[in-house]
Amino acid sequence: MHEPTISFTIQHEKEKQVKEILTTVYDALKEKGYNPINQIVGYILSEDPTYITTHNSARSLIRKIDRDELLQLLVKSYLND
């Protein structure tokens, strides 16, 4: 007997990667004493990387995410919950 094949879509993997990056950025901002939500929102609205700390490479990580894609995923996540 064959086990059922589990397939993951590329979109699912991308969403997982974005969530991991956002979690890392959130944690780094919190560790440095910032309000993570305010800082992330500031970054999203302005795309100014100085809203994100360099601690734990958070700034370079968040810049790997396309801002439009990030906004789409956040809205999708909010509406699906």
XYZ file of N, CA and C in Angstrom:
243
model
N 0.840 -1.176 0.000
C 0.000 0.000 0.000
C 0.887 1.241 0.000
N 0.396 2.227 -0.706
C 1.129 3.490 -0.788
C 0.539 4.491 0.199
N 1.424 5.200 0.818
C 0.993 6.284 1.696
C 0.537 7.449 0.832
N -0.457 8.184 1.283
C -0.889 9.344 0.502
C 0.247 10.378 0.432
N 0.369 10.953 -0.710
C 1.403 11.967 -0.904
C 0.917 13.291 -0.338
N 1.751 13.913 0.437
C 1.431 15.229 0.984
C 2.085 16.248 0.070
N 1.297 17.165 -0.415
C 1.872 18.195 -1.277
C 1.672 19.555 -0.634
N 2.677 20.370 -0.740
C 2.627 21.725 -0.232
C 2.698 22.669 -1.405
N 1.860 23.644 -1.387
C 1.908 24.607 -2.465
C 3.029 25.597 -2.197
N 3.505 26.190 -3.251
C 4.546 27.208 -3.116
C 4.016 28.365 -2.285
N 2.751 28.721 -2.504
C 2.147 29.826 -1.753
C 2.140 29.526 -0.257
N 1.810 28.299 0.116
C 1.786 27.922 1.529
C 3.180 28.062 2.142
N 4.193 27.619 1.427
C 5.562 27.720 1.927
C 5.986 29.181 2.056
N 5.579 30.015 1.102
C 5.912 31.441 1.142
C 5.251 32.103 2.344
N 3.994 31.765 2.589
C 3.286 32.311 3.745
C 3.967 31.897 5.042
N 4.406 30.665 5.109
C 5.114 30.167 6.298
C 6.416 30.948 6.502
N 7.133 31.189 5.418
C 8.393 31.941 5.499
C 8.144 33.377 5.964
N 7.106 34.008 5.432
C 6.780 35.378 5.833
C 6.433 35.416 7.318
N 5.655 34.447 7.782
C 5.285 34.403 9.199
C 6.524 34.241 10.085
N 7.446 33.380 9.668
C 8.680 33.195 10.436
C 9.491 34.488 10.492
N 9.586 35.175 9.370
C 10.335 36.438 9.334
C 9.670 37.475 10.222
N 8.349 37.623 10.106
C 7.642 38.605 10.934
C 7.778 38.294 12.417
N 7.738 37.027 12.766
C 7.905 36.630 14.167
C 9.300 36.982 14.667
N 10.308 36.727 13.859
C 11.685 37.073 14.232
C 11.844 38.575 14.391
N 11.280 39.338 13.459
C 11.354 40.802 13.520
C 10.623 41.307 14.760
N 9.447 40.785 15.002
C 8.660 41.164 16.178
C 9.453 40.920 17.458
N 10.026 39.731 17.579
C 10.798 39.377 18.771
C 12.014 40.282 18.938
N 12.701 40.576 17.846
C 13.887 41.441 17.915
C 13.506 42.845 18.366
N 12.418 43.371 17.847
C 11.961 44.705 18.251
C 11.582 44.720 19.729
N 10.893 43.685 20.160
C 10.485 43.591 21.564
C 11.707 43.500 22.486
N 12.691 42.693 22.086
C 13.921 42.546 22.882
C 14.649 43.879 23.047
N 14.561 44.729 22.032
C 15.250 46.021 22.089
C 14.409 47.100 22.760
N 13.200 46.746 23.209
C 12.367 47.679 23.959
C 11.429 48.524 23.118
N 11.281 48.193 21.844
C 10.374 48.934 20.975
C 8.974 48.348 21.054
N 7.993 49.111 20.595
C 6.647 48.598 20.417
C 6.626 47.943 19.032
N 6.668 46.622 18.973
C 6.823 45.933 17.688
C 5.734 46.237 16.666
N 4.493 46.326 17.123
C 3.391 46.587 16.194
C 3.554 47.964 15.561
N 3.818 48.977 16.370
C 3.992 50.328 15.833
C 5.163 50.399 14.860
N 6.246 49.730 15.188
C 7.429 49.775 14.327
C 7.168 49.057 12.993
N 6.516 47.915 13.046
C 6.233 47.165 11.818
C 5.251 47.941 10.951
N 4.227 48.527 11.558
C 3.273 49.338 10.799
C 3.990 50.535 10.168
N 4.852 51.175 10.919
C 5.626 52.296 10.376
C 6.448 51.870 9.175
N 7.067 50.721 9.271
C 7.852 50.194 8.150
C 6.958 49.913 6.944
N 5.829 49.269 7.167
C 4.939 48.925 6.063
C 4.436 50.187 5.354
N 4.045 51.195 6.139
C 3.504 52.414 5.541
C 4.554 53.226 4.785
N 5.762 53.267 5.314
C 6.792 54.134 4.730
C 7.845 53.384 3.919
N 7.978 52.107 4.192
C 9.051 51.268 3.642
C 10.433 51.812 4.037
N 10.460 52.526 5.149
C 11.717 53.051 5.701
C 12.299 51.984 6.622
N 13.439 51.403 6.246
C 14.000 50.296 7.036
C 14.459 50.692 8.438
N 14.599 51.984 8.700
C 15.056 52.383 10.038
C 13.996 52.143 11.110
N 12.774 51.832 10.723
C 11.761 51.443 11.716
C 12.088 50.088 12.332
N 12.923 49.304 11.667
C 13.235 47.950 12.108
C 14.671 47.894 12.612
N 14.858 47.345 13.771
C 16.178 47.213 14.371
C 17.069 46.262 13.560
N 18.358 46.462 13.688
C 19.304 45.533 13.062
C 19.561 44.322 13.964
N 19.066 44.386 15.201
C 19.231 43.300 16.172
C 18.717 41.989 15.577
N 19.512 40.940 15.695
C 19.175 39.611 15.158
C 18.871 39.627 13.652
N 19.482 40.559 12.946
C 19.324 40.700 11.483
C 17.885 40.976 11.064
N 17.097 41.557 11.957
C 15.679 41.799 11.673
C 15.490 42.697 10.453
N 16.304 43.730 10.328
C 16.141 44.660 9.210
C 16.393 43.973 7.874
N 17.443 43.204 7.798
C 17.727 42.526 6.524
C 16.686 41.448 6.227
N 16.148 40.822 7.263
C 15.115 39.806 7.052
C 13.835 40.412 6.489
N 13.372 41.500 7.092
C 12.098 42.064 6.657
C 12.185 42.618 5.240
N 13.378 43.018 4.835
C 13.544 43.547 3.482
C 13.483 42.449 2.425
N 13.476 41.189 2.846
C 13.324 40.067 1.911
C 11.869 39.874 1.496
N 10.957 40.521 2.217
C 9.531 40.376 1.945
C 9.060 41.560 1.106
N 8.379 41.260 0.010
C 7.772 42.307 -0.804
C 6.643 42.942 0.002
N 6.636 44.267 0.068
C 5.664 44.965 0.907
C 4.222 44.691 0.473
N 3.947 44.671 -0.824
C 2.591 44.390 -1.298
C 2.158 42.976 -0.909
N 3.078 42.045 -1.046
C 2.779 40.663 -0.670
C 2.512 40.566 0.836
N 3.302 41.276 1.613
C 3.115 41.292 3.063
C 1.728 41.826 3.415
N 1.335 42.923 2.803
C 0.011 43.486 3.080
C -1.103 42.518 2.694
N -0.953 41.854 1.549
C -1.950 40.876 1.122
C -2.079 39.743 2.134
N -0.943 39.236 2.596
C -0.968 38.135 3.559
C -1.562 38.563 4.899
N -1.262 39.783 5.332
C -1.810 40.269 6.594
C -3.327 40.425 6.515
N -3.823 40.978 5.414
C -5.263 41.135 5.255
C -5.939 39.761 5.172
N -5.336 38.864 4.401
C -5.881 37.511 4.270
C -5.932 36.823 5.629
N -4.865 36.929 6.388
C -4.807 36.310 7.702
C -5.851 36.905 8.636
N -6.005 38.197 8.600
C -6.962 38.866 9.469
C -8.387 38.439 9.146
N -8.705 38.354 7.878
C -10.071 38.018 7.468
C -10.378 36.537 7.629
N -9.365 35.683 7.618
C -9.584 34.254 7.784
C -9.716 33.837 9.240
N -9.301 34.673 10.159
C -9.379 34.321 11.585
C -10.743 34.597 12.154
